[in-house]
PDB file of C-alpha atoms and ligand atoms in Angstrom:
ATOM      1  CA  MET A   1      15.192  16.251  -2.273  1.00  0.00           C
ATOM      2  CA  LYS A   2      13.451  18.031  -5.127  1.00  0.00           C
ATOM      3  CA  PHE A   3      15.413  20.212  -7.547  1.00  0.00           C
ATOM      4  CA  PHE A   4      13.831  23.451  -8.775  1.00  0.00           C
ATOM      5  CA  VAL A   5      15.581  25.851 -11.129  1.00  0.00           C
ATOM      6  CA  ASP A   6      15.604  29.548 -10.260  1.00  0.00           C
ATOM      7  CA  THR A   7      15.281  31.368 -13.577  1.00  0.00           C
ATOM      8  CA  ALA A   8      12.773  32.918 -15.992  1.00  0.00           C
ATOM      9  CA  ASP A   9      14.773  31.797 -19.034  1.00  0.00           C
ATOM     10  CA  VAL A  10      12.438  29.359 -20.796  1.00  0.00           C
ATOM     11  CA  GLY A  11      15.224  27.939 -22.998  1.00  0.00           C
ATOM     12  CA  GLU A  12      17.339  27.042 -19.946  1.00  0.00           C
ATOM     13  CA  ILE A  13      14.283  25.540 -18.234  1.00  0.00           C
ATOM     14  CA  ARG A  14      13.467  23.343 -21.253  1.00  0.00           C
ATOM     15  CA  GLU A  15      17.070  22.100 -21.433  1.00  0.00           C
ATOM     16  CA  LEU A  16      17.145  21.210 -17.746  1.00  0.00           C
ATOM     17  CA  ALA A  17      13.683  19.619 -17.918  1.00  0.00           C
ATOM     18  CA  ALA A  18      15.040  17.301 -20.615  1.00  0.00           C
ATOM     19  CA  THR A  19      17.309  15.690 -17.978  1.00  0.00           C
ATOM     20  CA  GLY A  20      14.192  14.326 -16.274  1.00  0.00           C
ATOM     21  CA  LEU A  21      15.646  15.547 -12.963  1.00  0.00           C
ATOM     22  CA  LEU A  22      13.890  18.889 -12.707  1.00  0.00           C
ATOM     23  CA  ASP A  23      10.967  18.971 -10.263  1.00  0.00           C
ATOM     24  CA  GLY A  24       9.879  22.591 -10.519  1.00  0.00           C
ATOM     25  CA  VAL A  25      10.753  26.217 -11.208  1.00  0.00           C
ATOM     26  CA  THR A  26      10.963  29.440  -9.239  1.00  0.00           C
ATOM     27  CA  THR A  27      10.907  32.919 -10.737  1.00  0.00           C
ATOM     28  CA  ASN A  28      10.968  36.354  -9.161  1.00  0.00           C
ATOM     29  CA  PRO A  29      10.455  39.904 -10.477  1.00  0.00           C
ATOM     30  CA  SER A  30      14.218  40.434 -10.945  1.00  0.00           C
ATOM     31  CA  LEU A  31      14.532  37.253 -13.014  1.00  0.00           C
ATOM     32  CA  VAL A  32      11.503  38.281 -15.115  1.00  0.00           C
ATOM     33  CA  ALA A  33      13.050  41.727 -15.701  1.00  0.00           C
ATOM     34  CA  LYS A  34      16.231  39.998 -16.883  1.00  0.00           C
ATOM     35  CA  ALA A  35      14.244  37.830 -19.326  1.00  0.00           C
ATOM     36  CA  LYS A  36      12.718  40.995 -20.949  1.00  0.00           C
ATOM     37  CA  ARG A  37       9.525  39.116 -21.916  1.00  0.00           C
ATOM     38  CA  ASP A  38       5.844  39.140 -20.980  1.00  0.00           C
ATOM     39  CA  PHE A  39       5.542  37.647 -17.480  1.00  0.00           C
ATOM     40  CA  LYS A  40       2.313  35.705 -17.994  1.00  0.00           C
ATOM     41  CA  GLU A  41       3.544  34.306 -21.306  1.00  0.00           C
ATOM     42  CA  ILE A  42       6.725  33.087 -19.601  1.00  0.00           C
ATOM     43  CA  ILE A  43       4.736  31.394 -16.834  1.00  0.00           C
ATOM     44  CA  ALA A  44       2.383  29.715 -19.326  1.00  0.00           C
ATOM     45  CA  GLU A  45       5.319  28.321 -21.333  1.00  0.00           C
ATOM     46  CA  VAL A  46       7.181  27.159 -18.224  1.00  0.00           C
ATOM     47  CA  CYS A  47       4.087  25.454 -16.815  1.00  0.00           C
ATOM     48  CA  GLU A  48       3.783  23.497 -20.038  1.00  0.00           C
ATOM     49  CA  ALA A  49       7.468  22.517 -20.045  1.00  0.00           C
ATOM     50  CA  VAL A  50       7.594  21.456 -16.393  1.00  0.00           C
ATOM     51  CA  PRO A  51       4.679  19.603 -14.781  1.00  0.00           C
ATOM     52  CA  GLY A  52       5.846  20.408 -11.219  1.00  0.00           C
ATOM     53  CA  PRO A  53       5.231  23.607  -9.223  1.00  0.00           C
ATOM     54  CA  VAL A  54       6.134  26.865 -11.005  1.00  0.00           C
ATOM     55  CA  SER A  55       6.428  29.870  -8.694  1.00  0.00           C
ATOM     56  CA  ALA A  56       5.123  33.192 -10.017  1.00  0.00           C
ATOM     57  CA  GLU A  57       5.414  36.185  -7.719  1.00  0.00           C
ATOM     58  CA  VAL A  58       2.773  38.859  -7.125  1.00  0.00           C
ATOM     59  CA  ALA A  59       3.840  42.500  -7.462  1.00  0.00           C
ATOM     60  CA  ALA A  60       1.135  44.014  -5.242  1.00  0.00           C
ATOM     61  CA  THR A  61       1.903  44.526  -1.562  1.00  0.00           C
ATOM     62  CA  ASP A  62      -1.654  44.982  -0.225  1.00  0.00           C
ATOM     63  CA  LEU A  63      -3.978  42.061   0.495  1.00  0.00           C
ATOM     64  CA  ASP A  64      -6.610  42.842  -2.166  1.00  0.00           C
ATOM     65  CA  GLY A  65      -3.967  43.414  -4.818  1.00  0.00           C
ATOM     66  CA  MET A  66      -2.132  40.198  -3.923  1.00  0.00           C
ATOM     67  CA  LEU A  67      -5.363  38.234  -4.084  1.00  0.00           C
ATOM     68  CA  ARG A  68      -6.320  39.759  -7.457  1.00  0.00           C
ATOM     69  CA  GLU A  69      -2.877  39.105  -8.927  1.00  0.00           C
ATOM     70  CA  GLY A  70      -2.528  35.702  -7.267  1.00  0.00           C
ATOM     71  CA  ARG A  71      -5.870  34.531  -8.677  1.00  0.00           C
ATOM     72  CA  ALA A  72      -4.940  35.801 -12.162  1.00  0.00           C
ATOM     73  CA  LEU A  73      -1.620  33.935 -12.010  1.00  0.00           C
ATOM     74  CA  ALA A  74      -3.289  30.769 -10.701  1.00  0.00           C
ATOM     75  CA  ARG A  75      -5.651  30.808 -13.686  1.00  0.00           C
ATOM     76  CA  ILE A  76      -2.682  30.407 -16.088  1.00  0.00           C
ATOM     77  CA  ALA A  77      -2.119  26.739 -15.208  1.00  0.00           C
ATOM     78  CA  LYS A  78      -2.805  24.192 -12.470  1.00  0.00           C
ATOM     79  CA  ASN A  79       0.875  23.998 -11.481  1.00  0.00           C
ATOM     80  CA  VAL A  80       1.271  27.734 -10.816  1.00  0.00           C
ATOM     81  CA  THR A  81       2.449  28.365  -7.272  1.00  0.00           C
ATOM     82  CA  VAL A  82       1.695  31.926  -6.243  1.00  0.00           C
ATOM     83  CA  LYS A  83       4.625  33.563  -4.522  1.00  0.00           C
ATOM     84  CA  VAL A  84       3.858  36.146  -1.843  1.00  0.00           C
ATOM     85  CA  PRO A  85       6.237  38.122   0.380  1.00  0.00           C
ATOM     86  CA  LEU A  86       6.606  37.420   4.068  1.00  0.00           C
ATOM     87  CA  THR A  87       4.463  40.296   5.360  1.00  0.00           C
ATOM     88  CA  TRP A  88       1.180  40.229   7.289  1.00  0.00           C
ATOM     89  CA  ASP A  89      -0.761  40.874   4.082  1.00  0.00           C
ATOM     90  CA  GLY A  90       1.316  38.187   2.348  1.00  0.00           C
ATOM     91  CA  LEU A  91       0.408  35.709   5.089  1.00  0.00           C
ATOM     92  CA  LYS A  92      -3.296  36.627   4.848  1.00  0.00           C
ATOM     93  CA  ALA A  93      -3.146  36.204   1.067  1.00  0.00           C
ATOM     94  CA  CYS A  94      -1.418  32.859   1.608  1.00  0.00           C
ATOM     95  CA  ARG A  95      -4.233  31.675   3.838  1.00  0.00           C
ATOM     96  CA  THR A  96      -6.966  32.692   1.400  1.00  0.00           C
ATOM     97  CA  LEU A  97      -5.269  31.401  -1.760  1.00  0.00           C
ATOM     98  CA  THR A  98      -4.401  28.112  -0.042  1.00  0.00           C
ATOM     99  CA  ALA A  99      -8.052  27.704   1.020  1.00  0.00           C
ATOM    100  CA  GLU A 100      -9.003  28.214  -2.640  1.00  0.00           C
ATOM    101  CA  GLY A 101      -6.757  25.294  -3.605  1.00  0.00           C
ATOM    102  CA  THR A 102      -3.808  27.313  -4.947  1.00  0.00           C
ATOM    103  CA  MET A 103      -0.252  26.390  -3.956  1.00  0.00           C
ATOM    104  CA  VAL A 104       1.552  29.290  -2.271  1.00  0.00           C
ATOM    105  CA  ASN A 105       5.275  29.894  -1.841  1.00  0.00           C
ATOM    106  CA  VAL A 106       6.038  32.419   0.892  1.00  0.00           C
ATOM    107  CA  THR A 107       9.213  34.173  -0.133  1.00  0.00           C
ATOM    108  CA  LEU A 108      11.859  36.448   1.373  1.00  0.00           C
ATOM    109  CA  CYS A 109      12.108  34.451   4.593  1.00  0.00           C
ATOM    110  CA  PHE A 110      15.022  35.460   6.801  1.00  0.00           C
ATOM    111  CA  SER A 111      14.025  34.109  10.222  1.00  0.00           C
ATOM    112  CA  ALA A 112      12.705  30.908  11.763  1.00  0.00           C
ATOM    113  CA  ASN A 113       9.741  32.752  13.291  1.00  0.00           C
ATOM    114  CA  GLN A 114       8.740  33.989   9.847  1.00  0.00           C
ATOM    115  CA  ALA A 115       8.864  30.382   8.630  1.00  0.00           C
ATOM    116  CA  LEU A 116       6.647  29.288  11.515  1.00  0.00           C
ATOM    117  CA  LEU A 117       4.068  31.932  10.579  1.00  0.00           C
ATOM    118  CA  ALA A 118       4.113  30.867   6.917  1.00  0.00           C
ATOM    119  CA  ALA A 119       3.503  27.247   7.900  1.00  0.00           C
ATOM    120  CA  LYS A 120       0.605  28.273  10.137  1.00  0.00           C
ATOM    121  CA  ALA A 121      -0.812  30.244   7.185  1.00  0.00           C
ATOM    122  CA  GLY A 122      -0.821  26.995   5.216  1.00  0.00           C
ATOM    123  CA  ALA A 123       1.988  27.761   2.760  1.00  0.00           C
ATOM    124  CA  SER A 124       2.929  24.938   0.415  1.00  0.00           C
ATOM    125  CA  PHE A 125       6.527  26.217   0.428  1.00  0.00           C
ATOM    126  CA  ILE A 126       8.654  28.504   2.591  1.00  0.00           C
ATOM    127  CA  SER A 127      11.683  30.066   0.915  1.00  0.00           C
ATOM    128  CA  PRO A 128      14.582  30.868   3.266  1.00  0.00           C
ATOM    129  CA  PHE A 129      17.130  32.995   1.348  1.00  0.00           C
ATOM    130  CA  VAL A 130      20.435  31.355   2.207  1.00  0.00           C
ATOM    131  CA  GLY A 131      22.829  33.320  -0.018  1.00  0.00           C
ATOM    132  CA  ARG A 132      21.486  36.728   0.937  1.00  0.00           C
ATOM    133  CA  LEU A 133      22.012  35.905   4.638  1.00  0.00           C
ATOM    134  CA  ASP A 134      25.550  34.727   3.839  1.00  0.00           C
ATOM    135  CA  ASP A 135      26.100  37.998   1.937  1.00  0.00           C
ATOM    136  CA  ALA A 136      25.027  39.867   5.083  1.00  0.00           C
ATOM    137  CA  GLY A 137      27.689  38.046   7.112  1.00  0.00           C
ATOM    138  CA  GLN A 138      25.342  35.472   8.674  1.00  0.00           C
ATOM    139  CA  ASP A 139      25.135  31.702   8.244  1.00  0.00           C
ATOM    140  CA  GLY A 140      22.225  31.260   5.844  1.00  0.00           C
ATOM    141  CA  MET A 141      22.216  27.484   6.111  1.00  0.00           C
ATOM    142  CA  GLU A 142      21.725  27.762   9.877  1.00  0.00           C
ATOM    143  CA  LEU A 143      18.286  29.226   9.129  1.00  0.00           C
ATOM    144  CA  VAL A 144      17.384  26.158   7.055  1.00  0.00           C
ATOM    145  CA  ARG A 145      18.539  23.960   9.963  1.00  0.00           C
ATOM    146  CA  GLU A 146      16.377  25.913  12.435  1.00  0.00           C
ATOM    147  CA  ILE A 147      13.294  25.719  10.228  1.00  0.00           C
ATOM    148  CA  ARG A 148      13.790  21.953   9.723  1.00  0.00           C
ATOM    149  CA  ALA A 149      13.997  21.466  13.512  1.00  0.00           C
ATOM    150  CA  ILE A 150      10.879  23.553  14.147  1.00  0.00           C
ATOM    151  CA  TYR A 151       8.765  21.925  11.437  1.00  0.00           C
ATOM    152  CA  ASP A 152       9.863  18.472  12.635  1.00  0.00           C
ATOM    153  CA  ASN A 153       8.559  19.356  16.122  1.00  0.00           C
ATOM    154  CA  TYR A 154       5.063  19.860  14.675  1.00  0.00           C
ATOM    155  CA  PRO A 155       4.160  17.122  12.204  1.00  0.00           C
ATOM    156  CA  ASP A 156       0.843  18.844  11.430  1.00  0.00           C
ATOM    157  CA  LEU A 157       2.839  21.570   9.637  1.00  0.00           C
ATOM    158  CA  THR A 158       3.099  20.326   6.069  1.00  0.00           C
ATOM    159  CA  THR A 159       4.929  23.284   4.501  1.00  0.00           C
ATOM    160  CA  GLU A 160       7.931  22.221   2.428  1.00  0.00           C
ATOM    161  CA  ILE A 161      11.270  23.938   3.046  1.00  0.00           C
ATOM    162  CA  LEU A 162      12.502  25.365  -0.248  1.00  0.00           C
ATOM    163  CA  ALA A 163      16.130  26.441   0.221  1.00  0.00           C
ATOM    164  CA  ALA A 164      16.504  29.536  -1.983  1.00  0.00           C
ATOM    165  CA  SER A 165      19.135  32.097  -2.917  1.00  0.00           C
ATOM    166  CA  ILE A 166      21.545  29.265  -3.547  1.00  0.00           C
ATOM    167  CA  ARG A 167      24.964  30.398  -4.713  1.00  0.00           C
ATOM    168  CA  HIS A 168      27.075  27.250  -5.171  1.00  0.00           C
ATOM    169  CA  VAL A 169      27.071  23.453  -5.146  1.00  0.00           C
ATOM    170  CA  THR A 170      28.120  23.252  -1.495  1.00  0.00           C
ATOM    171  CA  HIS A 171      24.869  25.006  -0.573  1.00  0.00           C
ATOM    172  CA  VAL A 172      22.977  22.224  -2.392  1.00  0.00           C
ATOM    173  CA  LYS A 173      24.824  19.507  -0.462  1.00  0.00           C
ATOM    174  CA  GLN A 174      24.321  21.288   2.862  1.00  0.00           C
ATOM    175  CA  ALA A 175      20.596  21.766   2.204  1.00  0.00           C
ATOM    176  CA  ALA A 176      20.264  18.058   1.391  1.00  0.00           C
ATOM    177  CA  MET A 177      22.160  17.053   4.548  1.00  0.00           C
ATOM    178  CA  ILE A 178      19.879  19.214   6.676  1.00  0.00           C
ATOM    179  CA  GLY A 179      16.804  17.735   5.016  1.00  0.00           C
ATOM    180  CA  ALA A 180      15.422  20.684   3.063  1.00  0.00           C
ATOM    181  CA  ASP A 181      12.553  19.366   0.952  1.00  0.00           C
ATOM    182  CA  VAL A 182      13.502  21.398  -2.106  1.00  0.00           C
ATOM    183  CA  VAL A 183      16.442  23.405  -3.331  1.00  0.00           C
ATOM    184  CA  THR A 184      16.045  26.070  -6.004  1.00  0.00           C
ATOM    185  CA  ALA A 185      19.277  26.978  -7.722  1.00  0.00           C
ATOM    186  CA  PRO A 186      20.377  28.969 -10.768  1.00  0.00           C
ATOM    187  CA  PRO A 187      20.908  26.852 -13.925  1.00  0.00           C
ATOM    188  CA  ALA A 188      24.709  27.099 -13.652  1.00  0.00           C
ATOM    189  CA  VAL A 189      24.674  25.644 -10.134  1.00  0.00           C
ATOM    190  CA  LEU A 190      22.396  22.762 -11.162  1.00  0.00           C
ATOM    191  CA  ARG A 191      24.626  22.001 -14.157  1.00  0.00           C
ATOM    192  CA  ALA A 192      27.745  22.108 -11.955  1.00  0.00           C
ATOM    193  CA  LEU A 193      26.352  19.386  -9.640  1.00  0.00           C
ATOM    194  CA  VAL A 194      27.460  16.629 -12.014  1.00  0.00           C
ATOM    195  CA  HIS A 195      31.082  17.696 -12.339  1.00  0.00           C
ATOM    196  CA  HIS A 196      34.076  16.156 -10.621  1.00  0.00           C
ATOM    197  CA  PRO A 197      37.604  16.238 -12.103  1.00  0.00           C
ATOM    198  CA  LEU A 198      38.214  12.604 -11.100  1.00  0.00           C
ATOM    199  CA  THR A 199      35.091  11.555 -13.027  1.00  0.00           C
ATOM    200  CA  ASP A 200      36.471  13.211 -16.190  1.00  0.00           C
ATOM    201  CA  LYS A 201      39.937  11.752 -15.633  1.00  0.00           C
ATOM    202  CA  GLY A 202      38.582   8.283 -14.833  1.00  0.00           C
ATOM    203  CA  LEU A 203      36.407   8.249 -17.945  1.00  0.00           C
ATOM    204  CA  GLU A 204      39.342   9.304 -20.103  1.00  0.00           C
ATOM    205  CA  LEU A 205      41.478   6.429 -18.727  1.00  0.00           C
ATOM    206  CA  PHE A 206      38.696   3.839 -19.100  1.00  0.00           C
ATOM    207  CA  LEU A 207      38.090   4.878 -22.705  1.00  0.00           C
ATOM    208  CA  ALA A 208      41.810   4.779 -23.543  1.00  0.00           C
ATOM    209  CA  ASP A 209      42.020   1.218 -22.167  1.00  0.00           C
ATOM    210  CA  TRP A 210      38.803   0.204 -23.901  1.00  0.00           C
ATOM    211  CA  HIS A 211      40.119   1.333 -27.306  1.00  0.00           C
ATOM    212  CA  LYS A 212      43.183  -0.876 -26.725  1.00  0.00           C
ATOM    213  CA  THR A 213      40.888  -3.942 -26.594  1.00  0.00           C
ATOM    214  CA  GLY A 214      39.744  -3.277 -30.187  1.00  0.00           C
ATOM    215  CA  GLN A 215      36.246  -4.424 -29.237  1.00  0.00           C
ATOM    216  CA  ARG A 216      32.780  -2.902 -29.892  1.00  0.00           C
ATOM    217  CA  ILE A 217      29.711  -3.415 -27.745  1.00  0.00           C
ATOM    218  CA  VAL A 218      27.182  -3.001 -30.585  1.00  0.00           C
TER     219      VAL A 218
HETATM  220  C1  E4P B   1      13.751  32.174  -4.781  1.00  0.00           C
HETATM  221  O1  E4P B   1      12.648  31.791  -5.091  1.00  0.00           O
HETATM  222  C2  E4P B   1      14.382  33.388  -5.315  1.00  0.00           C
HETATM  223  O2  E4P B   1      13.956  33.571  -6.648  1.00  0.00           O
HETATM  224  C3  E4P B   1      15.877  33.321  -5.374  1.00  0.00           C
HETATM  225  O3  E4P B   1      16.385  32.119  -4.906  1.00  0.00           O
HETATM  226  C4  E4P B   1      16.586  34.557  -4.962  1.00  0.00           C
HETATM  227  O4  E4P B   1      17.955  34.359  -5.059  1.00  0.00           O
HETATM  228  P1  E4P B   1      19.030  35.526  -5.159  1.00  0.00           P
HETATM  229  O5  E4P B   1      19.401  35.931  -3.773  1.00  0.00           O
HETATM  230  O6  E4P B   1      20.185  34.879  -5.860  1.00  0.00           O
HETATM  231  O7  E4P B   1      18.417  36.633  -5.952  1.00  0.00           O
END
């Protein structure tokens, strides 16, 4: 499974990229607003820091506007993935941009039928929003399971399932067990993946015993 980070904070992205375990980045207008910086500058810097797909979302809601903005974003770098909303115009924009050779991430997916449409429109990625469904009292991960089952029924659909709106490490594990292709998570969730109290305790004990030996390895 690929790990993307869901943030527009370039510093955080660079730090996580240094682990060698980061496969891509997703941003959205809310994350850009939080960063309080020029959107296109952020995307250019992120694309340089991370060679994998970097999602940049259009702000227009009509087809012509989405195409104009999508093409402008795609010109920033080869690894820009244009993010469009799951609307009819978004799906049409997806089809056109994909035909032009641009990767497209169809976002704000809340149903399996929407995911089927995005795949038929040629999306590189579909983003089911797990946490927001959970927040609404539904089982967000069930949507990822449904999409996996549907896409597996039709091997000609090559769209990757990008589990989004991830709130905690258990979501990451569940997405991996279901077979999501990608998970995009906030930096804090990605950092938390490594932690286990027994790892810390075990390391402490091993080191205490090692010091008793009085030896050095180098
Ligand atoms: C995905 O690409 C979105 O940016 C993101 O995962 C939304 O998550 P949120 O529900 O935490 O805002």
